PDB file of C-alpha atoms and ligand atoms in Angstrom:
ATOM      1  CA  MET A   1      24.356  -3.938  -1.591  1.00 51.00           C
ATOM      2  CA  THR A   2      25.948  -3.225   1.327  1.00 51.00           C
ATOM      3  CA  ASN A   3      25.463  -4.879   4.943  1.00 60.00           C
ATOM      4  CA  ASN A   4      23.688  -1.822   6.356  1.00 65.00           C
ATOM      5  CA  ARG A   5      21.529  -0.959   2.891  1.00 70.00           C
ATOM      6  CA  LYS A   6      19.894  -4.642   3.524  1.00 78.00           C
ATOM      7  CA  GLU A   7      19.220  -4.398   6.840  1.00 75.00           C
ATOM      8  CA  ASN A   8      17.125  -1.056   6.262  1.00 80.00           C
ATOM      9  CA  SER A   9      15.523  -2.868   3.305  1.00 93.00           C
ATOM     10  CA  PHE A  10      11.742  -3.938   3.799  1.00 96.00           C
ATOM     11  CA  ILE A  11      10.651  -7.744   3.529  1.00 97.00           C
ATOM     12  CA  ASP A  12       7.065  -9.511   4.141  1.00 97.00           C
ATOM     13  CA  LEU A  13       7.069 -12.460   6.251  1.00 98.00           C
ATOM     14  CA  HIS A  14       3.023 -13.729   5.696  1.00 97.00           C
ATOM     15  CA  ILE A  15       1.750 -13.457   2.098  1.00 96.00           C
ATOM     16  CA  HIS A  16      -1.168 -15.892   0.321  1.00 95.00           C
ATOM     17  CA  THR A  17      -1.110 -16.940  -3.166  1.00 95.00           C
ATOM     18  CA  LYS A  18      -3.362 -18.604  -5.467  1.00 91.00           C
ATOM     19  CA  ALA A  19      -2.334 -21.703  -3.849  1.00 91.00           C
ATOM     20  CA  SER A  20      -4.896 -21.198  -0.922  1.00 87.00           C
ATOM     21  CA  ASP A  21      -7.126 -18.249  -0.732  1.00 84.00           C
ATOM     22  CA  GLY A  22      -4.654 -15.419  -2.824  1.00 88.00           C
ATOM     23  CA  THR A  23      -5.302 -13.857  -6.065  1.00 89.00           C
ATOM     24  CA  PHE A  24      -1.850 -14.202  -7.332  1.00 93.00           C
ATOM     25  CA  SER A  25      -0.025 -16.805  -8.453  1.00 96.00           C
ATOM     26  CA  PRO A  26       3.476 -17.099  -6.985  1.00 98.00           C
ATOM     27  CA  THR A  27       5.193 -15.926  -9.760  1.00 98.00           C
ATOM     28  CA  GLU A  28       3.022 -12.516  -9.649  1.00 97.00           C
ATOM     29  CA  MET A  29       3.027 -12.196  -6.337  1.00 97.00           C
ATOM     30  CA  VAL A  30       6.973 -12.091  -6.534  1.00 98.00           C
ATOM     31  CA  GLU A  31       6.822  -9.641  -9.622  1.00 97.00           C
ATOM     32  CA  TYR A  32       4.429  -7.203  -7.402  1.00 96.00           C
ATOM     33  CA  ALA A  33       6.900  -7.598  -4.175  1.00 96.00           C
ATOM     34  CA  LYS A  34       9.741  -6.385  -6.641  1.00 96.00           C
ATOM     35  CA  SER A  35       7.890  -3.408  -7.749  1.00 95.00           C
ATOM     36  CA  LYS A  36       7.551  -2.606  -4.330  1.00 94.00           C
ATOM     37  CA  ASN A  37      10.645  -2.584  -3.706  1.00 94.00           C
ATOM     38  CA  VAL A  38      10.364  -5.468  -1.071  1.00 96.00           C
ATOM     39  CA  VAL A  39      13.163  -7.628  -1.005  1.00 97.00           C
ATOM     40  CA  ALA A  40      12.574 -10.276   1.187  1.00 98.00           C
ATOM     41  CA  VAL A  41       8.958 -12.565   1.116  1.00 98.00           C
ATOM     42  CA  ALA A  42       7.503 -15.522   2.840  1.00 98.00           C
ATOM     43  CA  ILE A  43       4.759 -17.598   1.006  1.00 98.00           C
ATOM     44  CA  THR A  44       2.634 -18.526   3.681  1.00 98.00           C
ATOM     45  CA  ASP A  45      -0.599 -20.223   2.004  1.00 96.00           C
ATOM     46  CA  HIS A  46      -3.078 -21.909   4.091  1.00 93.00           C
ATOM     47  CA  ASP A  47      -2.450 -25.329   5.059  1.00 94.00           C
ATOM     48  CA  THR A  48      -0.235 -26.027   1.892  1.00 95.00           C
ATOM     49  CA  VAL A  49       3.405 -25.536   0.380  1.00 97.00           C
ATOM     50  CA  ALA A  50       1.810 -26.120  -3.237  1.00 96.00           C
ATOM     51  CA  GLY A  51       3.021 -22.710  -4.298  1.00 97.00           C
ATOM     52  CA  ILE A  52       6.270 -22.628  -2.825  1.00 98.00           C
ATOM     53  CA  GLU A  53       8.618 -24.533  -5.590  1.00 98.00           C
ATOM     54  CA  GLU A  54       7.191 -21.733  -8.107  1.00 98.00           C
ATOM     55  CA  GLY A  55       7.717 -19.076  -6.087  1.00 98.00           C
ATOM     56  CA  LEU A  56      11.119 -20.118  -5.468  1.00 98.00           C
ATOM     57  CA  ILE A  57      12.010 -20.359  -9.076  1.00 98.00           C
ATOM     58  CA  ALA A  58      10.391 -16.748  -9.597  1.00 98.00           C
ATOM     59  CA  GLY A  59      12.745 -15.649  -6.884  1.00 98.00           C
ATOM     60  CA  LYS A  60      15.944 -16.872  -8.170  1.00 98.00           C
ATOM     61  CA  GLU A  61      15.091 -15.442 -11.797  1.00 98.00           C
ATOM     62  CA  MET A  62      14.408 -11.729 -10.618  1.00 97.00           C
ATOM     63  CA  GLY A  63      16.442 -11.227  -7.304  1.00 97.00           C
ATOM     64  CA  ILE A  64      13.842 -11.289  -4.734  1.00 98.00           C
ATOM     65  CA  GLU A  65      14.796 -13.706  -1.695  1.00 98.00           C
ATOM     66  CA  VAL A  66      11.628 -16.048  -1.247  1.00 98.00           C
ATOM     67  CA  ILE A  67      11.458 -18.293   2.397  1.00 98.00           C
ATOM     68  CA  PRO A  68       8.866 -21.119   2.567  1.00 98.00           C
ATOM     69  CA  GLY A  69       6.874 -21.073   4.793  1.00 98.00           C
ATOM     70  CA  ILE A  70       3.027 -22.301   5.055  1.00 98.00           C
ATOM     71  CA  GLU A  71       0.006 -21.209   7.379  1.00 98.00           C
ATOM     72  CA  PHE A  72      -1.588 -23.635   9.772  1.00 97.00           C
ATOM     73  CA  SER A  73      -5.216 -22.610  10.839  1.00 94.00           C
ATOM     74  CA  THR A  74      -5.554 -24.452  14.311  1.00 96.00           C
ATOM     75  CA  GLU A  75      -8.115 -24.314  17.302  1.00 94.00           C
ATOM     76  CA  ILE A  76      -8.405 -25.019  21.204  1.00 93.00           C
ATOM     77  CA  ASP A  77     -11.860 -24.488  22.712  1.00 88.00           C
ATOM     78  CA  ASP A  78     -13.392 -22.789  19.387  1.00 85.00           C
ATOM     79  CA  ILE A  79     -10.793 -19.941  19.740  1.00 92.00           C
ATOM     80  CA  SER A  80      -8.892 -19.930  16.156  1.00 93.00           C
ATOM     81  CA  PHE A  81      -4.944 -19.854  16.352  1.00 97.00           C
ATOM     82  CA  HIS A  82      -3.184 -19.272  13.073  1.00 97.00           C
ATOM     83  CA  ILE A  83       0.701 -20.287  13.419  1.00 98.00           C
ATOM     84  CA  VAL A  84       2.925 -18.999  10.363  1.00 98.00           C
ATOM     85  CA  GLY A  85       5.469 -21.864   9.797  1.00 98.00           C
ATOM     86  CA  LEU A  86       8.922 -20.262   7.837  1.00 98.00           C
ATOM     87  CA  PHE A  87      11.674 -21.894   6.710  1.00 98.00           C
ATOM     88  CA  VAL A  88       9.493 -25.160   6.191  1.00 98.00           C
ATOM     89  CA  ASP A  89      11.139 -27.982   3.984  1.00 97.00           C
ATOM     90  CA  HIS A  90       8.303 -28.033   1.541  1.00 97.00           C
ATOM     91  CA  LYS A  91       9.402 -31.596   0.515  1.00 97.00           C
ATOM     92  CA  ASP A  92       9.220 -33.183   3.714  1.00 96.00           C
ATOM     93  CA  LYS A  93       7.215 -35.956   3.499  1.00 95.00           C
ATOM     94  CA  THR A  94       5.660 -35.920   7.355  1.00 93.00           C
ATOM     95  CA  LEU A  95       4.542 -32.410   6.293  1.00 95.00           C
ATOM     96  CA  LEU A  96       3.414 -33.157   2.568  1.00 96.00           C
ATOM     97  CA  GLU A  97       0.943 -36.277   4.434  1.00 95.00           C
ATOM     98  CA  LEU A  98      -0.609 -33.881   7.117  1.00 94.00           C
ATOM     99  CA  THR A  99      -1.266 -31.126   4.087  1.00 95.00           C
ATOM    100  CA  ASP A 100      -2.416 -34.017   2.150  1.00 93.00           C
ATOM    101  CA  GLN A 101      -4.982 -34.687   5.240  1.00 93.00           C
ATOM    102  CA  ILE A 102      -6.324 -31.540   5.459  1.00 92.00           C
ATOM    103  CA  GLN A 103      -7.011 -31.179   2.360  1.00 88.00           C
ATOM    104  CA  ASN A 104      -8.999 -34.195   1.747  1.00 90.00           C
ATOM    105  CA  SER A 105     -10.450 -32.966   5.260  1.00 91.00           C
ATOM    106  CA  ARG A 106     -11.690 -29.635   3.549  1.00 88.00           C
ATOM    107  CA  HIS A 107     -12.762 -31.592   0.208  1.00 89.00           C
ATOM    108  CA  ASN A 108     -14.987 -34.232   2.268  1.00 93.00           C
ATOM    109  CA  ARG A 109     -16.238 -31.558   4.491  1.00 94.00           C
ATOM    110  CA  ALA A 110     -17.567 -29.478   1.457  1.00 94.00           C
ATOM    111  CA  LYS A 111     -19.292 -32.245   0.368  1.00 95.00           C
ATOM    112  CA  MET A 112     -20.911 -33.239   3.582  1.00 96.00           C
ATOM    113  CA  ILE A 113     -22.057 -29.484   3.662  1.00 97.00           C
ATOM    114  CA  ILE A 114     -23.557 -29.836   0.026  1.00 97.00           C
ATOM    115  CA  GLU A 115     -25.408 -33.422   0.854  1.00 97.00           C
ATOM    116  CA  LYS A 116     -26.675 -31.491   3.680  1.00 97.00           C
ATOM    117  CA  VAL A 117     -28.199 -28.054   1.956  1.00 97.00           C
ATOM    118  CA  ASN A 118     -29.842 -30.467  -1.080  1.00 97.00           C
ATOM    119  CA  ALA A 119     -31.386 -32.445   1.695  1.00 97.00           C
ATOM    120  CA  LEU A 120     -32.835 -29.219   3.169  1.00 96.00           C
ATOM    121  CA  ASN A 121     -34.727 -29.325  -0.318  1.00 95.00           C
ATOM    122  CA  VAL A 122     -35.597 -25.685   0.058  1.00 95.00           C
ATOM    123  CA  GLY A 123     -33.575 -24.947  -3.500  1.00 95.00           C
ATOM    124  CA  PRO A 124     -31.921 -26.183  -6.501  1.00 96.00           C
ATOM    125  CA  GLU A 125     -29.681 -29.010  -6.267  1.00 97.00           C
ATOM    126  CA  ILE A 126     -25.850 -27.856  -6.125  1.00 96.00           C
ATOM    127  CA  THR A 127     -23.079 -30.103  -6.611  1.00 96.00           C
ATOM    128  CA  LEU A 128     -19.658 -30.534  -5.681  1.00 94.00           C
ATOM    129  CA  GLN A 129     -18.184 -29.978  -9.170  1.00 93.00           C
ATOM    130  CA  GLU A 130     -20.079 -26.480  -9.508  1.00 94.00           C
ATOM    131  CA  VAL A 131     -18.337 -25.434  -6.127  1.00 93.00           C
ATOM    132  CA  GLU A 132     -15.187 -26.723  -6.971  1.00 90.00           C
ATOM    133  CA  GLU A 133     -15.179 -24.609 -10.276  1.00 90.00           C
ATOM    134  CA  VAL A 134     -15.423 -21.597  -8.271  1.00 87.00           C
ATOM    135  CA  ALA A 135     -12.509 -22.588  -5.885  1.00 83.00           C
ATOM    136  CA  SER A 136      -9.432 -22.284  -7.653  1.00 69.00           C
ATOM    137  CA  GLY A 137      -7.258 -23.165  -4.730  1.00 66.00           C
ATOM    138  CA  LEU A 138      -8.498 -24.698  -1.459  1.00 72.00           C
ATOM    139  CA  ILE A 139     -12.355 -25.277  -1.176  1.00 84.00           C
ATOM    140  CA  GLY A 140     -14.136 -24.010   1.707  1.00 85.00           C
ATOM    141  CA  ARG A 141     -17.654 -22.331   2.622  1.00 91.00           C
ATOM    142  CA  PRO A 142     -17.435 -19.539   0.922  1.00 89.00           C
ATOM    143  CA  HIS A 143     -17.630 -21.184  -2.100  1.00 91.00           C
ATOM    144  CA  ILE A 144     -20.037 -23.062  -1.423  1.00 95.00           C
ATOM    145  CA  ALA A 145     -22.013 -19.633  -0.446  1.00 95.00           C
ATOM    146  CA  SER A 146     -21.467 -18.233  -3.478  1.00 93.00           C
ATOM    147  CA  ILE A 147     -23.280 -21.261  -5.834  1.00 96.00           C
ATOM    148  CA  MET A 148     -26.372 -20.709  -3.197  1.00 96.00           C
ATOM    149  CA  ILE A 149     -26.329 -16.939  -4.352  1.00 95.00           C
ATOM    150  CA  GLU A 150     -26.387 -17.947  -7.697  1.00 95.00           C
ATOM    151  CA  LYS A 151     -28.821 -20.080  -7.461  1.00 96.00           C
ATOM    152  CA  GLY A 152     -31.368 -17.997  -4.892  1.00 96.00           C
ATOM    153  CA  TYR A 153     -30.912 -19.501  -1.836  1.00 97.00           C
ATOM    154  CA  ALA A 154     -30.119 -15.937  -0.410  1.00 95.00           C
ATOM    155  CA  THR A 155     -29.147 -12.510  -1.895  1.00 94.00           C
ATOM    156  CA  LYS A 156     -25.927 -11.935   0.134  1.00 93.00           C
ATOM    157  CA  MET A 157     -22.961 -13.846   1.523  1.00 92.00           C
ATOM    158  CA  ASP A 158     -23.750 -12.936   5.208  1.00 93.00           C
ATOM    159  CA  GLU A 159     -27.338 -14.292   4.754  1.00 96.00           C
ATOM    160  CA  VAL A 160     -26.067 -18.045   3.351  1.00 95.00           C
ATOM    161  CA  PHE A 161     -24.024 -18.043   6.107  1.00 95.00           C
ATOM    162  CA  GLU A 162     -26.621 -16.950   8.481  1.00 96.00           C
ATOM    163  CA  LYS A 163     -29.227 -19.135   7.485  1.00 96.00           C
ATOM    164  CA  PHE A 164     -27.609 -22.257   6.390  1.00 97.00           C
ATOM    165  CA  LEU A 165     -24.034 -22.233   7.000  1.00 96.00           C
ATOM    166  CA  VAL A 166     -23.072 -21.165   9.993  1.00 94.00           C
ATOM    167  CA  ARG A 167     -22.168 -22.988  13.437  1.00 90.00           C
ATOM    168  CA  GLY A 168     -25.323 -24.610  14.823  1.00 92.00           C
ATOM    169  CA  GLY A 169     -27.109 -23.935  11.567  1.00 95.00           C
ATOM    170  CA  PRO A 170     -28.588 -26.496   9.483  1.00 96.00           C
ATOM    171  CA  CYS A 171     -26.108 -26.940   7.035  1.00 97.00           C
ATOM    172  CA  TYR A 172     -23.293 -26.714   9.233  1.00 95.00           C
ATOM    173  CA  VAL A 173     -20.483 -29.583   9.591  1.00 93.00           C
ATOM    174  CA  PRO A 174     -17.213 -29.001  11.836  1.00 87.00           C
ATOM    175  CA  ARG A 175     -13.567 -28.959  10.740  1.00 83.00           C
ATOM    176  CA  PHE A 176     -11.033 -31.178  11.173  1.00 85.00           C
ATOM    177  CA  LYS A 177      -8.574 -28.972  13.402  1.00 86.00           C
ATOM    178  CA  LEU A 178      -5.327 -29.446  14.492  1.00 94.00           C
ATOM    179  CA  LYS A 179      -4.110 -27.710  17.720  1.00 97.00           C
ATOM    180  CA  PRO A 180      -1.299 -25.059  17.800  1.00 98.00           C
ATOM    181  CA  GLN A 181       0.520 -27.052  20.076  1.00 98.00           C
ATOM    182  CA  GLU A 182       0.868 -29.707  17.070  1.00 97.00           C
ATOM    183  CA  ALA A 183       1.352 -27.313  14.442  1.00 97.00           C
ATOM    184  CA  VAL A 184       4.283 -25.992  16.420  1.00 98.00           C
ATOM    185  CA  SER A 185       6.040 -29.309  16.903  1.00 97.00           C
ATOM    186  CA  ILE A 186       5.684 -30.580  13.517  1.00 96.00           C
ATOM    187  CA  LEU A 187       7.556 -27.364  12.642  1.00 97.00           C
ATOM    188  CA  ALA A 188      10.312 -27.312  14.870  1.00 97.00           C
ATOM    189  CA  LYS A 189      10.813 -31.213  14.631  1.00 95.00           C
ATOM    190  CA  MET A 190      12.200 -29.706  11.037  1.00 95.00           C
ATOM    191  CA  ASN A 191      13.830 -26.798  12.147  1.00 96.00           C
ATOM    192  CA  ALA A 192      11.272 -24.713  10.775  1.00 98.00           C
ATOM    193  CA  ILE A 193      10.319 -21.075  12.347  1.00 98.00           C
ATOM    194  CA  SER A 194       6.989 -20.692  13.885  1.00 98.00           C
ATOM    195  CA  ILE A 195       5.050 -17.706  14.634  1.00 98.00           C
ATOM    196  CA  LEU A 196       1.961 -17.051  16.431  1.00 98.00           C
ATOM    197  CA  ALA A 197      -0.202 -15.004  13.793  1.00 98.00           C
ATOM    198  CA  HIS A 198      -1.831 -11.912  13.526  1.00 98.00           C
ATOM    199  CA  PRO A 199      -2.462 -12.426  17.633  1.00 98.00           C
ATOM    200  CA  GLY A 200      -4.554  -9.331  17.523  1.00 97.00           C
ATOM    201  CA  PHE A 201      -7.478 -11.549  16.337  1.00 96.00           C
ATOM    202  CA  ILE A 202      -7.402 -13.563  19.801  1.00 95.00           C
ATOM    203  CA  PRO A 203     -10.075 -12.298  21.943  1.00 92.00           C
ATOM    204  CA  ILE A 204      -9.315  -9.840  24.571  1.00 87.00           C
ATOM    205  CA  GLY A 205      -8.274 -11.147  27.894  1.00 90.00           C
ATOM    206  CA  TYR A 206      -6.779 -14.498  26.742  1.00 95.00           C
ATOM    207  CA  ASN A 207      -4.396 -15.664  29.054  1.00 96.00           C
ATOM    208  CA  PHE A 208      -1.476 -15.189  26.793  1.00 97.00           C
ATOM    209  CA  ASP A 209       0.877 -15.470  29.277  1.00 97.00           C
ATOM    210  CA  GLU A 210       0.112 -19.033  30.086  1.00 97.00           C
ATOM    211  CA  PHE A 211      -0.706 -19.976  26.570  1.00 97.00           C
ATOM    212  CA  LEU A 212       2.980 -18.706  25.225  1.00 98.00           C
ATOM    213  CA  GLU A 213       4.794 -20.033  28.206  1.00 97.00           C
ATOM    214  CA  ASP A 214       3.090 -23.830  26.773  1.00 98.00           C
ATOM    215  CA  LEU A 215       3.840 -23.393  23.322  1.00 98.00           C
ATOM    216  CA  LYS A 216       7.168 -22.548  24.065  1.00 98.00           C
ATOM    217  CA  LYS A 217       7.388 -25.823  25.505  1.00 98.00           C
ATOM    218  CA  PHE A 218       6.503 -27.413  21.884  1.00 98.00           C
ATOM    219  CA  GLY A 219       8.997 -25.066  20.018  1.00 98.00           C
ATOM    220  CA  LEU A 220       7.270 -21.843  19.169  1.00 98.00           C
ATOM    221  CA  ALA A 221       9.996 -18.708  17.872  1.00 98.00           C
ATOM    222  CA  GLY A 222       8.046 -15.784  17.786  1.00 98.00           C
ATOM    223  CA  ILE A 223       4.983 -13.277  17.446  1.00 98.00           C
ATOM    224  CA  GLU A 224       4.308 -11.400  14.819  1.00 98.00           C
ATOM    225  CA  VAL A 225       4.229  -8.076  16.556  1.00 98.00           C
ATOM    226  CA  ILE A 226       3.553  -6.122  13.180  1.00 97.00           C
ATOM    227  CA  TYR A 227       0.790  -6.471  11.350  1.00 96.00           C
ATOM    228  CA  PRO A 228      -1.780  -4.038   9.406  1.00 94.00           C
ATOM    229  CA  THR A 229      -4.786  -4.376  11.955  1.00 93.00           C
ATOM    230  CA  HIS A 230      -2.520  -4.007  15.094  1.00 96.00           C
ATOM    231  CA  SER A 231      -2.950  -1.228  16.760  1.00 96.00           C
ATOM    232  CA  PRO A 232       0.423   0.850  18.154  1.00 97.00           C
ATOM    233  CA  ASP A 233      -0.815  -0.465  21.876  1.00 97.00           C
ATOM    234  CA  GLN A 234      -1.217  -3.763  20.340  1.00 97.00           C
ATOM    235  CA  ARG A 235       2.539  -3.607  18.803  1.00 97.00           C
ATOM    236  CA  LYS A 236       3.678  -2.753  22.216  1.00 98.00           C
ATOM    237  CA  PHE A 237       1.999  -5.334  24.031  1.00 97.00           C
ATOM    238  CA  PHE A 238       3.026  -8.211  21.726  1.00 98.00           C
ATOM    239  CA  ARG A 239       6.416  -6.878  21.608  1.00 98.00           C
ATOM    240  CA  LYS A 240       6.716  -6.845  25.271  1.00 98.00           C
ATOM    241  CA  LEU A 241       5.374 -10.329  25.618  1.00 98.00           C
ATOM    242  CA  ALA A 242       7.946 -11.363  23.121  1.00 98.00           C
ATOM    243  CA  LYS A 243      10.600  -9.952  25.119  1.00 98.00           C
ATOM    244  CA  LYS A 244       9.276 -11.571  28.211  1.00 98.00           C
ATOM    245  CA  PHE A 245       8.974 -15.010  26.412  1.00 98.00           C
ATOM    246  CA  ASP A 246      11.851 -14.490  24.157  1.00 98.00           C
ATOM    247  CA  LEU A 247      10.505 -15.075  21.076  1.00 98.00           C
ATOM    248  CA  LEU A 248      11.202 -13.583  17.714  1.00 98.00           C
ATOM    249  CA  GLU A 249       9.278 -10.496  16.658  1.00 98.00           C
ATOM    250  CA  SER A 250       7.830 -11.251  13.151  1.00 98.00           C
ATOM    251  CA  GLY A 251       5.696  -9.236  10.681  1.00 97.00           C
ATOM    252  CA  GLY A 252       3.774  -9.374   7.291  1.00 96.00           C
ATOM    253  CA  SER A 253       1.197  -7.702   5.254  1.00 95.00           C
ATOM    254  CA  ASP A 254      -1.034 -11.316   5.252  1.00 94.00           C
ATOM    255  CA  CYS A 255      -1.839 -10.246   1.791  1.00 93.00           C
ATOM    256  CA  HIS A 256      -4.300 -12.038   0.089  1.00 89.00           C
ATOM    257  CA  GLY A 257      -3.857  -9.983  -3.241  1.00 87.00           C
ATOM    258  CA  GLU A 258      -6.716  -8.683  -4.950  1.00 82.00           C
ATOM    259  CA  LEU A 259      -9.187  -9.632  -2.415  1.00 73.00           C
ATOM    260  CA  SER A 260     -10.397  -7.446   0.558  1.00 65.00           C
ATOM    261  CA  GLY A 261      -9.448  -4.406  -1.060  1.00 74.00           C
ATOM    262  CA  GLY A 262      -5.867  -4.801  -2.722  1.00 75.00           C
ATOM    263  CA  PRO A 263      -2.463  -6.135  -2.799  1.00 80.00           C
ATOM    264  CA  TYR A 264      -0.828  -4.897   0.424  1.00 89.00           C
ATOM    265  CA  ILE A 265       2.759  -6.336   0.043  1.00 92.00           C
ATOM    266  CA  GLY A 266       4.915  -3.680   1.308  1.00 85.00           C
ATOM    267  CA  ARG A 267       2.511  -2.019   3.249  1.00 84.00           C
ATOM    268  CA  THR A 268       3.208  -3.099   6.345  1.00 85.00           C
ATOM    269  CA  LYS A 269       6.822  -1.752   7.185  1.00 87.00           C
ATOM    270  CA  ILE A 270       8.928  -4.423   8.272  1.00 94.00           C
ATOM    271  CA  THR A 271      12.906  -4.195   8.076  1.00 96.00           C
ATOM    272  CA  TYR A 272      15.390  -6.909   6.941  1.00 96.00           C
ATOM    273  CA  GLN A 273      16.737  -6.931  10.619  1.00 96.00           C
ATOM    274  CA  TYR A 274      14.183  -9.131  11.711  1.00 97.00           C
ATOM    275  CA  LEU A 275      14.702 -11.706   9.474  1.00 97.00           C
ATOM    276  CA  GLN A 276      18.271 -11.266   9.919  1.00 96.00           C
ATOM    277  CA  LYS A 277      17.601 -11.765  13.689  1.00 97.00           C
ATOM    278  CA  MET A 278      15.406 -15.045  13.053  1.00 98.00           C
ATOM    279  CA  LYS A 279      18.099 -16.603  10.326  1.00 97.00           C
ATOM    280  CA  ASP A 280      21.108 -15.953  13.273  1.00 97.00           C
ATOM    281  CA  ARG A 281      18.930 -17.400  15.955  1.00 97.00           C
ATOM    282  CA  PHE A 282      18.271 -20.750  13.357  1.00 96.00           C
ATOM    283  CA  GLY A 283      21.441 -21.163  11.576  1.00 95.00           C
ATOM    284  CA  LYS A 284      19.426 -20.386   8.747  1.00 94.00           C
ATOM    285  CA  LYS A 285      21.489 -18.391   5.360  1.00 89.00           C
TER     286      LYS A 285
HETATM  287 ZN1  LIG B 311      -4.067 -16.468   9.235  1.00 60.52          ZN
HETATM  288 ZN1  LIG B 312      -2.759 -15.263   6.745  1.00 60.52          ZN
END
């Protein structure tokens, strides 16, 4: 492939697999990317790097560039911020300790929610085992909710959340959350590239200038400008911020496989040039 052709090829720097809440295995995801002529993909599962090894092997076999990544859920003052890390060292001890800690806290949280549900005594008992059976990767509130629906606590997802699981509800248990600064620092320490993901979800009127200036001090490298739900105006706005703070522009589909309407790898048009710029700045091959 000539350089020029590579530059114009499509890539996708934000994808989930079965290792978190996607429906494709890492291998299936790479196969799908190949079928859509996407030449480079980043595996960015929520708070885990468990899918990376399989993805790297599949990528090598199929001639697709696989970038090891992660997506951290972080929070300050009840506002949630997702930080995508690219070029992570998926064998780094500190990273694995952190992902284990997050995993355990999810598990404990699920246990505590289930205890609260059972203590209410308003329906049949539910067990952790039942919930674990429906959760293929990371365990979360939707898995508990689906068992509750099965057992007649409510008829719809919204209703279970509203009645029991919502923040402030009778069975709510807060979650262990990193701060975005912490996620960015951990990534910076391993020379990974940290990206503020889907900034379009951050409430309108948020003080982005102050926030980005602060995160840059911790090593923030980029901002996800190209995202399926970003309007042309939002793209323009975030592109301007990227320029202002000398941040790299990133983009991806946030594909979760067949969840929420289908596989989206390749639907968000982002060219290899974006990845090349990242590699140039961070000395990555
Ligand atoms: Zn996200
Ligand atoms: Zn995501």
